Coordinates of C-alpha atoms and ligand atoms in Angstrom, one line a residue:
M1 CA 63.6 -26.6 5.3
I2 CA 63.7 -24.9 1.9
N3 CA 64.5 -27.1 -1.0
L4 CA 67.1 -25.0 -2.8
R5 CA 66.4 -26.8 -6.0
Y6 CA 63.1 -25.1 -6.2
L7 CA 63.9 -21.8 -4.6
P8 CA 65.2 -19.6 -7.4
L9 CA 62.6 -17.3 -8.9
A10 CA 60.3 -17.9 -6.1
L11 CA 62.1 -15.3 -4.1
L12 CA 60.7 -12.5 -6.1
F13 CA 60.2 -9.5 -3.9
L14 CA 61.3 -11.5 -0.9
S15 CA 62.7 -9.5 2.0
P16 CA 66.0 -10.7 3.4
L17 CA 64.1 -11.2 6.6
S18 CA 61.6 -13.6 5.3
L19 CA 63.6 -16.8 4.9
G20 CA 64.1 -19.6 7.3
A21 CA 60.7 -21.2 7.8
E22 CA 58.9 -24.2 6.5
P23 CA 57.8 -24.6 2.9
V24 CA 54.8 -22.7 1.8
D25 CA 51.2 -23.9 1.4
A26 CA 51.2 -26.6 3.9
K27 CA 51.7 -23.9 6.4
A28 CA 51.1 -21.2 3.9
A29 CA 51.6 -18.1 5.7
Q30 CA 53.2 -19.5 8.7
A31 CA 56.7 -18.6 7.7
G32 CA 57.9 -16.1 10.3
P33 CA 60.0 -13.1 9.8
S34 CA 63.1 -14.8 11.1
G35 CA 66.3 -14.6 9.1
G36 CA 67.9 -17.2 6.8
E37 CA 70.9 -18.0 4.8
P38 CA 71.6 -16.4 1.4
V39 CA 70.0 -18.4 -1.4
A40 CA 71.9 -20.3 -3.9
A41 CA 71.4 -19.4 -7.6
P42 CA 69.2 -21.8 -9.5
A43 CA 70.2 -24.1 -12.3
P44 CA 69.7 -22.2 -15.6
E45 CA 66.3 -22.6 -17.4
S46 CA 66.8 -24.1 -20.8
P47 CA 66.0 -21.5 -23.4
S48 CA 64.3 -24.2 -25.4
V49 CA 61.7 -24.7 -22.6
V50 CA 58.6 -22.8 -23.4
A51 CA 56.5 -23.4 -20.4
A52 CA 53.1 -22.0 -19.6
P53 CA 53.3 -19.2 -17.1
A54 CA 51.4 -21.2 -14.5
D55 CA 53.9 -23.9 -14.9
L56 CA 56.8 -21.5 -14.7
F57 CA 55.3 -20.1 -11.5
R58 CA 54.7 -23.6 -10.1
R59 CA 58.3 -24.6 -10.7
H60 CA 60.1 -21.3 -9.7
C61 CA 57.8 -19.3 -7.5
A62 CA 55.3 -21.5 -5.6
E63 CA 57.7 -22.8 -3.1
C64 CA 58.1 -19.4 -1.4
H65 CA 55.1 -17.4 -2.7
G66 CA 52.5 -20.2 -2.4
K67 CA 51.1 -22.3 -5.1
D68 CA 48.0 -20.2 -4.9
R69 CA 50.1 -16.9 -5.0
L70 CA 48.8 -16.0 -1.6
G71 CA 52.3 -15.7 -0.2
G72 CA 54.4 -17.7 2.2
M73 CA 58.0 -17.0 3.0
G74 CA 57.8 -14.5 0.2
P75 CA 55.0 -12.0 -0.2
A76 CA 51.7 -12.7 -2.0
L77 CA 51.9 -12.2 -5.8
L78 CA 48.5 -10.9 -6.6
P79 CA 47.7 -7.6 -8.4
E80 CA 46.2 -6.2 -5.2
N81 CA 49.3 -6.9 -3.2
L82 CA 51.6 -5.7 -6.0
G83 CA 49.9 -2.3 -6.1
R84 CA 53.0 -0.3 -5.3
L85 CA 55.3 -2.1 -7.8
K86 CA 54.7 -0.8 -11.4
K87 CA 54.1 -3.7 -13.7
A88 CA 56.8 -2.2 -16.0
D89 CA 59.3 -2.6 -13.2
A90 CA 58.4 -6.1 -12.2
A91 CA 60.3 -7.7 -15.1
D92 CA 63.4 -5.9 -14.0
V93 CA 63.0 -7.1 -10.4
I94 CA 62.8 -10.7 -11.6
A95 CA 65.7 -10.3 -14.0
N96 CA 68.0 -8.3 -11.7
S97 CA 66.5 -8.6 -8.2
R98 CA 66.5 -5.5 -6.0
P99 CA 68.5 -4.1 -3.2
A100 CA 68.0 -5.5 0.3
V101 CA 66.3 -8.7 -0.8
Q102 CA 67.8 -12.2 -1.1
M103 CA 66.2 -13.0 -4.4
P104 CA 68.8 -14.0 -6.9
K105 CA 69.0 -12.4 -10.4
F106 CA 67.3 -14.4 -13.1
A107 CA 68.4 -12.5 -16.2
D108 CA 70.8 -15.3 -17.2
K109 CA 68.4 -18.1 -16.1
L110 CA 65.1 -17.2 -17.8
N111 CA 64.7 -15.5 -21.1
P112 CA 62.8 -12.2 -21.4
E113 CA 59.7 -13.9 -22.8
Q114 CA 59.6 -16.2 -19.8
I115 CA 60.1 -13.4 -17.4
Q116 CA 57.4 -11.3 -19.1
S117 CA 55.0 -14.2 -19.0
L118 CA 55.5 -14.5 -15.3
V119 CA 54.9 -10.8 -14.8
D120 CA 51.7 -11.1 -16.8
F121 CA 50.7 -14.1 -14.7
I122 CA 51.2 -12.5 -11.3
Y123 CA 49.4 -9.3 -12.4
T124 CA 46.3 -11.3 -13.4
P125 CA 43.6 -11.4 -10.7
L126 CA 42.7 -14.8 -9.3
A127 CA 39.5 -16.2 -10.8
S128 CA 37.7 -15.8 -7.5
I129 CA 38.3 -14.1 -4.2
P130 CA 40.3 -16.6 -2.2
Q131 CA 39.0 -18.1 1.0
W132 CA 40.6 -16.7 4.1
G133 CA 38.3 -17.5 7.0
M134 CA 38.5 -18.6 10.6
A135 CA 40.3 -21.9 9.7
E136 CA 43.0 -20.3 7.6
I137 CA 43.5 -17.5 10.1
T138 CA 43.7 -19.9 13.0
A139 CA 46.2 -22.1 11.2
S140 CA 48.4 -19.2 10.5
R141 CA 48.7 -18.1 14.1
Q142 CA 52.0 -18.4 15.9
I143 CA 52.8 -17.7 19.5
L144 CA 56.5 -16.8 19.5
V145 CA 56.8 -16.1 23.2
P146 CA 54.2 -17.3 25.6
P147 CA 52.9 -14.6 28.0
E148 CA 54.4 -16.3 31.1
K149 CA 57.9 -15.9 29.6
L150 CA 57.5 -12.1 29.2
H151 CA 59.4 -9.8 31.5
P152 CA 57.0 -8.0 33.8
K153 CA 59.2 -4.8 33.6
P154 CA 61.0 -3.1 30.7
V155 CA 64.4 -4.6 30.0
H156 CA 65.6 -1.1 28.9
S157 CA 65.9 2.2 30.7
A158 CA 64.0 4.4 28.2
D159 CA 60.8 6.2 29.3
P160 CA 58.2 3.7 28.1
M161 CA 55.9 6.6 27.3
N162 CA 58.5 8.4 25.2
M163 CA 59.6 5.6 22.9
F164 CA 59.1 5.6 19.2
V165 CA 58.6 2.8 16.7
V166 CA 60.2 3.7 13.4
V167 CA 59.2 1.6 10.4
E168 CA 62.0 1.1 8.0
L169 CA 60.3 0.2 4.7
G170 CA 63.5 -0.2 2.8
D171 CA 64.6 -3.4 4.3
H172 CA 61.4 -4.3 6.2
H173 CA 62.7 -3.6 9.7
A174 CA 61.5 -1.6 12.6
T175 CA 63.6 0.4 15.0
I176 CA 62.7 1.1 18.6
L177 CA 64.0 4.6 19.6
D178 CA 64.5 6.1 23.0
G179 CA 62.7 9.4 22.7
D180 CA 64.7 11.2 25.3
K181 CA 68.2 10.3 24.1
F182 CA 67.2 9.7 20.5
E183 CA 69.2 6.5 20.5
P184 CA 68.0 3.3 18.8
I185 CA 67.6 0.6 21.4
H186 CA 66.5 -2.3 19.3
R187 CA 66.0 -3.2 15.6
F188 CA 64.1 -6.2 14.3
K189 CA 62.8 -7.8 11.2
T190 CA 59.2 -7.1 10.3
R191 CA 56.8 -8.7 7.9
F192 CA 57.1 -7.6 4.3
A193 CA 55.6 -4.2 3.5
L194 CA 54.1 -2.9 6.7
H195 CA 51.4 -0.3 6.0
G196 CA 49.3 2.1 8.1
G197 CA 50.3 3.2 11.6
P198 CA 51.3 0.5 14.1
K199 CA 48.8 0.7 17.0
Y200 CA 49.6 0.5 20.7
S201 CA 47.7 -1.2 23.4
P202 CA 46.1 1.4 25.7
D203 CA 48.9 1.1 28.3
G204 CA 51.5 1.4 25.6
R205 CA 53.2 -1.9 26.4
Y206 CA 52.4 -3.7 23.2
V207 CA 52.4 -2.5 19.6
Y208 CA 50.6 -4.2 16.8
F209 CA 51.7 -4.0 13.1
A210 CA 49.8 -4.8 10.0
S211 CA 51.5 -5.8 6.7
R212 CA 49.9 -5.4 3.3
D213 CA 50.0 -9.2 3.1
G214 CA 47.6 -9.4 6.0
W215 CA 50.0 -10.3 8.8
V216 CA 49.3 -8.9 12.2
S217 CA 52.3 -8.9 14.5
K218 CA 52.3 -8.2 18.3
F219 CA 55.5 -6.7 19.7
D220 CA 56.3 -6.3 23.4
M221 CA 57.9 -2.8 24.1
Y222 CA 59.1 -4.0 27.5
S223 CA 61.0 -7.1 26.5
L224 CA 61.6 -5.9 22.9
Q225 CA 60.5 -9.0 21.1
L226 CA 57.8 -10.2 18.8
V227 CA 55.3 -12.3 20.8
A228 CA 52.7 -13.5 18.3
E229 CA 51.6 -13.3 14.7
T230 CA 48.5 -14.1 12.8
R231 CA 47.6 -13.6 9.2
A232 CA 44.2 -11.8 9.3
G233 CA 43.7 -11.3 5.6
I234 CA 45.4 -11.8 2.2
N235 CA 45.6 -8.1 1.5
T236 CA 45.1 -5.8 4.5
R237 CA 44.8 -2.0 4.8
N238 CA 45.3 -1.3 8.5
L239 CA 44.2 -2.3 12.0
A240 CA 42.7 -0.8 15.1
V241 CA 42.9 -1.7 18.8
S242 CA 39.9 -1.4 21.0
D243 CA 40.1 1.2 23.8
D244 CA 39.9 -1.5 26.5
G245 CA 42.8 -3.3 24.8
R246 CA 40.9 -6.6 24.4
Y247 CA 40.3 -6.6 20.6
L248 CA 42.0 -5.9 17.3
M249 CA 40.2 -5.3 14.1
A250 CA 41.9 -5.7 10.7
A251 CA 40.5 -4.1 7.6
N252 CA 41.0 -6.2 4.5
Y253 CA 40.9 -5.6 0.7
L254 CA 41.2 -9.4 0.1
P255 CA 38.9 -11.1 1.0
H256 CA 36.2 -8.5 1.6
T257 CA 36.2 -8.9 5.3
L258 CA 36.9 -7.4 8.7
T259 CA 38.8 -9.7 11.0
L260 CA 38.3 -9.4 14.7
L261 CA 41.2 -10.8 16.8
D262 CA 41.8 -11.3 20.5
A263 CA 44.5 -8.7 21.3
G264 CA 46.0 -11.1 23.8
D265 CA 47.0 -14.1 21.7
L266 CA 45.9 -12.9 18.3
S267 CA 43.4 -15.7 17.9
P268 CA 40.5 -14.9 15.6
I269 CA 37.1 -14.2 17.2
K270 CA 35.1 -13.5 14.2
V271 CA 35.4 -12.8 10.5
I272 CA 32.8 -10.3 9.3
E273 CA 31.9 -10.4 5.7
V274 CA 31.6 -6.9 4.3
K275 CA 28.6 -6.8 1.9
G276 CA 25.6 -4.7 1.2
E277 CA 22.1 -5.7 1.7
S278 CA 21.6 -6.4 -2.0
G279 CA 24.6 -8.5 -2.3
P280 CA 27.8 -6.8 -3.6
S281 CA 30.8 -7.1 -1.3
S282 CA 33.2 -4.4 -0.5
R283 CA 36.9 -3.8 0.2
V284 CA 37.5 -2.0 3.5
S285 CA 39.1 1.4 3.2
A286 CA 40.1 1.8 6.9
V287 CA 39.2 1.0 10.4
Y288 CA 39.8 3.0 13.6
T289 CA 38.6 2.8 17.1
A290 CA 36.4 5.6 18.5
D291 CA 37.4 5.3 22.1
P292 CA 34.5 7.1 23.8
R293 CA 32.0 5.1 21.7
H294 CA 33.7 1.8 22.4
S295 CA 33.3 1.0 18.8
F296 CA 35.4 0.3 15.7
V297 CA 34.4 2.6 12.9
V298 CA 34.9 1.4 9.3
A299 CA 34.9 3.2 5.9
L300 CA 34.1 1.1 2.9
K301 CA 35.6 1.4 -0.5
D302 CA 32.8 -0.1 -2.6
L303 CA 29.7 0.6 -0.6
P304 CA 28.5 4.1 0.3
E305 CA 28.3 3.1 4.0
V306 CA 30.1 3.7 7.3
W307 CA 29.9 0.8 9.7
E308 CA 30.2 1.2 13.5
I309 CA 30.9 -2.0 15.3
N310 CA 30.4 -1.9 19.1
Y311 CA 32.8 -4.0 21.1
Q312 CA 31.3 -3.6 24.6
D313 CA 29.9 -6.7 26.4
H314 CA 26.6 -4.8 26.6
P315 CA 26.3 -2.6 23.5
P316 CA 24.1 0.5 23.8
K317 CA 20.7 1.0 22.2
G318 CA 20.8 1.6 18.5
F319 CA 23.2 -1.2 17.5
G320 CA 22.2 -3.9 15.0
T321 CA 19.7 -6.3 16.4
W322 CA 19.8 -4.6 19.8
V323 CA 16.7 -2.5 19.0
H324 CA 14.6 -5.5 18.3
D325 CA 15.9 -7.5 21.3
F326 CA 15.8 -4.7 23.8
N327 CA 13.2 -5.4 26.5
E328 CA 11.6 -2.1 27.4
D329 CA 10.2 -3.5 30.6
S330 CA 13.3 -4.9 32.1
G331 CA 15.6 -2.5 30.3
E332 CA 17.8 -5.4 29.4
N333 CA 19.2 -6.5 26.2
T334 CA 19.1 -10.3 26.3
E335 CA 19.8 -11.7 22.9
V336 CA 22.1 -9.3 21.3
E337 CA 24.7 -10.6 18.9
P338 CA 28.2 -9.8 20.0
F339 CA 29.9 -7.0 18.1
P340 CA 26.7 -5.6 16.6
I341 CA 27.0 -3.5 13.5
R342 CA 25.3 -0.2 12.9
K343 CA 25.3 0.9 9.2
I344 CA 25.2 4.5 8.3
K345 CA 24.5 5.5 4.7
V346 CA 26.8 8.1 3.2
S347 CA 26.7 10.0 -0.1
D348 CA 29.8 8.5 -1.7
Y349 CA 32.4 5.8 -1.2
L350 CA 34.9 6.8 1.5
D351 CA 38.6 6.3 1.6
D352 CA 40.4 7.3 4.7
F353 CA 38.9 9.4 7.5
L354 CA 39.6 11.1 10.8
F355 CA 37.4 11.9 13.8
S356 CA 36.6 15.1 15.6
P357 CA 38.3 15.2 19.0
D358 CA 35.2 14.0 20.8
Y359 CA 34.6 11.2 18.3
S360 CA 31.1 12.3 17.5
T361 CA 31.9 13.2 13.9
L362 CA 33.7 11.4 11.1
I363 CA 35.3 13.4 8.4
G364 CA 35.9 11.2 5.3
S365 CA 37.5 11.6 1.9
S366 CA 35.0 11.0 -0.9
R367 CA 36.1 9.1 -3.9
Q368 CA 35.0 12.0 -6.1
G369 CA 37.3 14.3 -4.1
G370 CA 36.1 16.6 -1.3
I371 CA 34.9 15.5 2.1
Q372 CA 31.8 14.2 3.8
V373 CA 31.0 15.0 7.4
V374 CA 29.1 12.2 9.1
D375 CA 27.4 12.8 12.5
L376 CA 27.9 9.4 14.2
D377 CA 25.2 10.1 16.8
I378 CA 22.4 10.9 14.4
G379 CA 23.8 8.6 11.8
R380 CA 23.9 10.7 8.6
V381 CA 25.9 13.0 6.4
T382 CA 25.5 16.5 7.7
H383 CA 27.9 18.4 5.4
K384 CA 29.8 18.0 2.2
L385 CA 32.7 20.1 1.2
K386 CA 34.4 20.4 -2.2
L387 CA 38.1 20.5 -1.8
P388 CA 40.8 20.7 -4.5
G389 CA 42.6 17.4 -5.3
M390 CA 42.2 14.4 -3.0
P391 CA 42.3 15.2 0.7
H392 CA 44.4 12.8 2.7
L393 CA 42.3 12.7 5.8
G394 CA 44.1 10.0 7.7
S395 CA 46.8 12.6 8.0
G396 CA 44.5 15.3 9.0
I397 CA 45.1 17.2 12.3
T398 CA 43.0 19.5 14.4
W399 CA 43.8 22.4 16.7
N400 CA 42.3 25.4 18.5
Y401 CA 42.2 28.6 16.4
K402 CA 40.7 31.7 17.9
G403 CA 38.5 29.7 20.2
N404 CA 37.3 27.4 17.4
R405 CA 38.5 23.9 16.4
V406 CA 39.9 23.8 12.9
M407 CA 41.2 20.8 11.0
A408 CA 43.9 20.8 8.2
T409 CA 44.4 18.2 5.5
P410 CA 47.0 17.8 2.8
N411 CA 45.9 17.0 -0.7
L412 CA 47.3 14.0 -2.6
K413 CA 46.7 15.6 -6.0
E414 CA 47.0 19.4 -5.5
S415 CA 49.6 21.7 -4.1
T416 CA 47.3 22.8 -1.3
I417 CA 46.6 22.4 2.3
S418 CA 43.0 23.0 3.3
I419 CA 42.1 24.5 6.7
I420 CA 38.5 24.0 7.7
D421 CA 36.5 25.5 10.5
M422 CA 34.9 22.4 12.2
R423 CA 31.9 24.3 13.6
K424 CA 30.8 26.0 10.5
W425 CA 32.3 23.3 8.2
K426 CA 33.8 26.0 6.0
V427 CA 37.2 26.2 4.3
I428 CA 38.8 29.2 5.9
K429 CA 42.2 28.9 4.2
E430 CA 43.8 27.2 1.3
L431 CA 47.6 27.3 1.7
K432 CA 49.5 27.0 -1.5
T433 CA 52.4 24.6 -1.1
L434 CA 55.4 23.6 -3.2
G435 CA 53.6 20.4 -4.2
P436 CA 51.0 17.8 -3.2
G437 CA 51.7 16.2 0.2
F438 CA 51.1 13.0 2.1
F439 CA 51.5 13.7 5.8
M440 CA 50.8 16.5 8.3
R441 CA 51.7 16.6 12.0
S442 CA 51.7 18.8 15.0
H443 CA 51.5 18.6 18.8
E444 CA 49.4 20.4 21.5
N445 CA 52.6 22.1 22.7
S446 CA 53.8 23.3 19.3
P447 CA 52.9 26.5 17.5
Y448 CA 53.7 24.8 14.2
A449 CA 52.2 22.2 11.9
W450 CA 54.6 20.4 9.6
A451 CA 53.6 19.3 6.1
D452 CA 55.6 17.4 3.5
V453 CA 55.2 17.9 -0.2
S454 CA 56.6 14.5 -1.0
L455 CA 54.4 13.8 -4.0
G456 CA 55.6 16.7 -6.1
T457 CA 58.8 17.8 -7.7
S458 CA 60.0 19.6 -4.5
K459 CA 59.8 16.4 -2.6
D460 CA 62.8 17.4 -0.4
A461 CA 60.9 20.3 1.1
V462 CA 58.9 20.5 4.3
H463 CA 56.6 23.4 5.2
I464 CA 56.3 24.8 8.6
I465 CA 52.9 26.3 9.2
D466 CA 52.1 28.8 12.0
K467 CA 48.9 27.4 13.5
Q468 CA 47.6 30.8 14.6
K469 CA 48.7 32.9 11.6
L470 CA 47.6 30.1 9.2
K471 CA 50.7 30.8 7.1
I472 CA 53.7 29.0 5.9
V473 CA 56.5 30.6 8.0
D474 CA 59.4 28.5 7.0
T475 CA 60.4 25.7 4.5
L476 CA 63.1 23.2 5.5
R477 CA 65.1 21.1 3.1
P478 CA 66.7 18.5 5.4
E479 CA 68.6 16.9 2.5
P480 CA 68.4 18.6 -0.9
G481 CA 67.3 16.2 -3.6
K482 CA 66.1 13.5 -1.2
T483 CA 62.5 12.9 -0.3
A484 CA 61.4 14.3 3.1
A485 CA 58.2 12.9 4.5
H486 CA 56.3 12.2 7.6
V487 CA 56.9 13.9 10.9
E488 CA 56.1 12.8 14.4
F489 CA 56.7 14.7 17.7
D490 CA 58.1 13.5 20.9
K491 CA 56.0 13.2 24.1
D492 CA 56.3 16.9 25.1
G493 CA 56.2 18.3 21.6
R494 CA 59.8 19.7 22.0
H495 CA 61.2 17.7 19.1
A496 CA 60.0 16.8 15.6
L497 CA 61.3 13.7 13.9
L498 CA 61.3 13.7 10.1
S499 CA 62.1 10.9 7.6
I500 CA 64.5 11.1 4.8
W501 CA 62.5 8.6 2.8
E502 CA 65.3 6.9 0.9
M503 CA 67.3 3.6 1.0
D504 CA 70.2 5.6 2.4
G505 CA 67.8 7.7 4.5
A506 CA 67.7 9.0 8.0
V507 CA 65.5 10.2 10.8
V508 CA 66.3 13.8 11.4
I509 CA 65.5 15.2 14.8
Y510 CA 64.7 18.9 15.0
D511 CA 64.2 21.2 17.9
A512 CA 60.5 21.9 17.3
N513 CA 60.7 25.6 18.4
S514 CA 64.0 26.7 16.9
L515 CA 63.6 24.4 13.9
K516 CA 67.3 23.6 14.1
E517 CA 68.6 20.1 13.5
V518 CA 69.6 18.3 16.7
K519 CA 70.6 14.8 15.5
R520 CA 70.4 12.6 12.4
L521 CA 70.1 8.8 12.6
P522 CA 70.8 6.8 9.5
M523 CA 67.9 4.4 8.6
V524 CA 66.8 2.4 5.6
K525 CA 63.9 4.2 3.9
P526 CA 62.2 5.1 7.2
S527 CA 58.5 5.8 6.7
G528 CA 56.3 6.4 9.7
K529 CA 57.4 7.1 13.3
Y530 CA 55.0 6.5 16.2
N531 CA 55.4 7.9 19.7
V532 CA 53.8 5.9 22.5
H533 CA 52.5 8.8 24.5
N534 CA 51.1 10.8 21.6
K535 CA 49.4 7.8 20.2
I536 CA 47.8 6.4 23.3
T537 CA 46.6 9.8 24.5
R538 CA 45.2 10.5 21.1
S539 CA 47.2 13.7 20.6
E540 CA 45.4 16.2 18.4
G541 CA 48.5 16.6 16.3
T542 CA 48.9 13.0 15.1
S543 CA 47.0 10.2 13.5
H544 CA 45.0 7.8 15.7
Ligands
DHE1 FE1 49.1 4.7 3.2 C1 48.5 5.2 6.6 C2 45.8 4.3 2.7 C3 49.7 4.5 -0.1 C4 52.4 5.0 3.8 N1 47.5 4.8 4.4 C5 47.4 4.9 5.7 C6 46.1 4.7 6.2 C7 45.3 4.5 5.1 C8 46.2 4.5 4.0 C9 43.8 4.2 5.1 C10 45.6 4.9 7.7 C11 45.8 3.6 8.3 C12 46.3 3.6 9.8 O1 47.2 4.4 10.1 O2 45.8 2.9 10.6 N2 47.9 4.5 1.6 C13 46.6 4.4 1.6 C14 46.1 4.4 0.2 O3 44.9 4.2 -0.1 C15 47.3 4.6 -0.7 C16 47.2 6.0 -1.3 C17 47.4 3.5 -1.8 C18 47.8 2.2 -1.4 O4 48.7 1.7 -2.0 O5 47.3 1.7 -0.4 C19 48.4 4.5 0.3 N3 50.8 4.8 2.1 C20 50.8 4.7 0.7 C21 52.1 4.7 0.2 O6 52.5 4.6 -1.0 C22 53.0 5.0 1.4 C23 53.6 6.4 1.2 C24 54.2 3.9 1.5 C25 53.7 2.6 1.9 O7 53.9 2.2 3.0 O8 53.1 1.9 1.1 C26 52.0 4.9 2.5 N4 50.2 5.1 4.9 C27 51.6 5.2 4.9 C28 52.0 5.4 6.3 C29 50.9 5.5 7.1 C30 49.8 5.2 6.2 C31 53.5 5.6 6.7 C32 50.8 5.7 8.6 C33 50.8 7.2 8.8 C34 50.7 7.6 10.2 O9 51.6 8.3 10.7 O10 49.7 7.2 10.9

């Protein structure tokens, strides 16, 4: 149990969901997302004590955040993991806590200098990249419900194909929504700071979440419970599920690795070090599965390469050592390494990316701005396009326009949406928007694409784009003054669900044709919404 004597400051940034497990470090990241009792305030720190920040951390923080700052019941306190909290705001969080966390206030317990020294300490990178290999991952794994205890059929009456997961970032929960009635049917605690889209198993029964702190959680959509968790990294970007449902791959910033997990019990299969031939290692920007290729495709942040990792039992010609080991006479591949890697050189470091609908082409955001088009079959960059701002390609969508496939992407730094002909690789339209945006969405059955402008001053607006006229035909303001961001359609494309991205936020359900509001469900800073059918069928209007 937690020793309250040591608890105080250690609860920095701690979600209310994160208490109630064993002390950190011994079982570092084993503390589950189960709830706990409110925390008693600490004994005041004597103002006369001038301790070194490391000592302050050890005494006040290590219990919950790990003596190595890698996290435990509370999140990791490393610069990489604190990326979304401005350093200038961290002192205020320590002094005054923040809404929806159980961390007590420390303003009257530590003096401003002590608080500032702690801030400086946690924003200082560790001297070396911490070890997080097979042993640590294995030790972190927890089976919460064994497979034999899971109900074979759904315990609810919702259409399993038309359910949504809604991530509520504000208090680190997720809500499962019936997509026909638009009624929440379950709400549960998640790990701290989920990021990236949760990914479904191919049959839609399970959903896998990744948190920025590296936790991968498996949730059963039939019995509505978390079934297993593993910490795949210390700082993780996102995860992907193989098209056969057997494997997960987590993309990590810390350490510089890809973690391959068994999708069944989340046990680690392999940790792949991400480094170039000449030595330097790289953070991983993102990983996705390319279903028809039976591969995970990976973009790298610090190496100008794209990696394709085949997960078939018998990988095809062209992968890794396969070429050398392929026996031309027998036509067999006898000594192939499992999960061989094919490395494709690209012209610039890539951030996020999307695929063409047939998965033969990767379209990636260059660090310098603009996009690179990579033909995955021939293994090289075929086109480069200069675009204004920074395209946000993970949010890119495609559709058929006058017999041609086009794609559209918001820009993180410019008030523009770029629409690109995917045959000629030419920008055919730059739509001026009310501000830079983060997410775009549509559906095969909808004439409209929805685009938020949540990064600008008109963050409460959402543009409706006619996909055949290539024009903004309407602009909605679901709640004036409040951030509106991220849309997801229901299974048939008849409704669009939009987030009011605020602590007192909501998911607003619109009729996708009349654009009239149908219902509003209060939620705590809802971020992404993920429809089972649209995700597992790889709808052209949503992220994959
Ligand atoms: Fe995201 C998806 C990268 C900041 C919310 N974001 C993704 C993906 C990548 C990415 C690579 C695709 C993964 C996937 O879906 O599997 N995000 C980045 C960044 O590099 C960036 C700009 C900086 C960072 O801090 O990492 C960034 N992202 C944010 C935020 O600040 C957001 C708005 C709030 C948050 O959660 O931190 C945010 N990102 C999201 C969401 C998705 C996402 C909700 C999933 C979108 C979807 O519908 O699929």
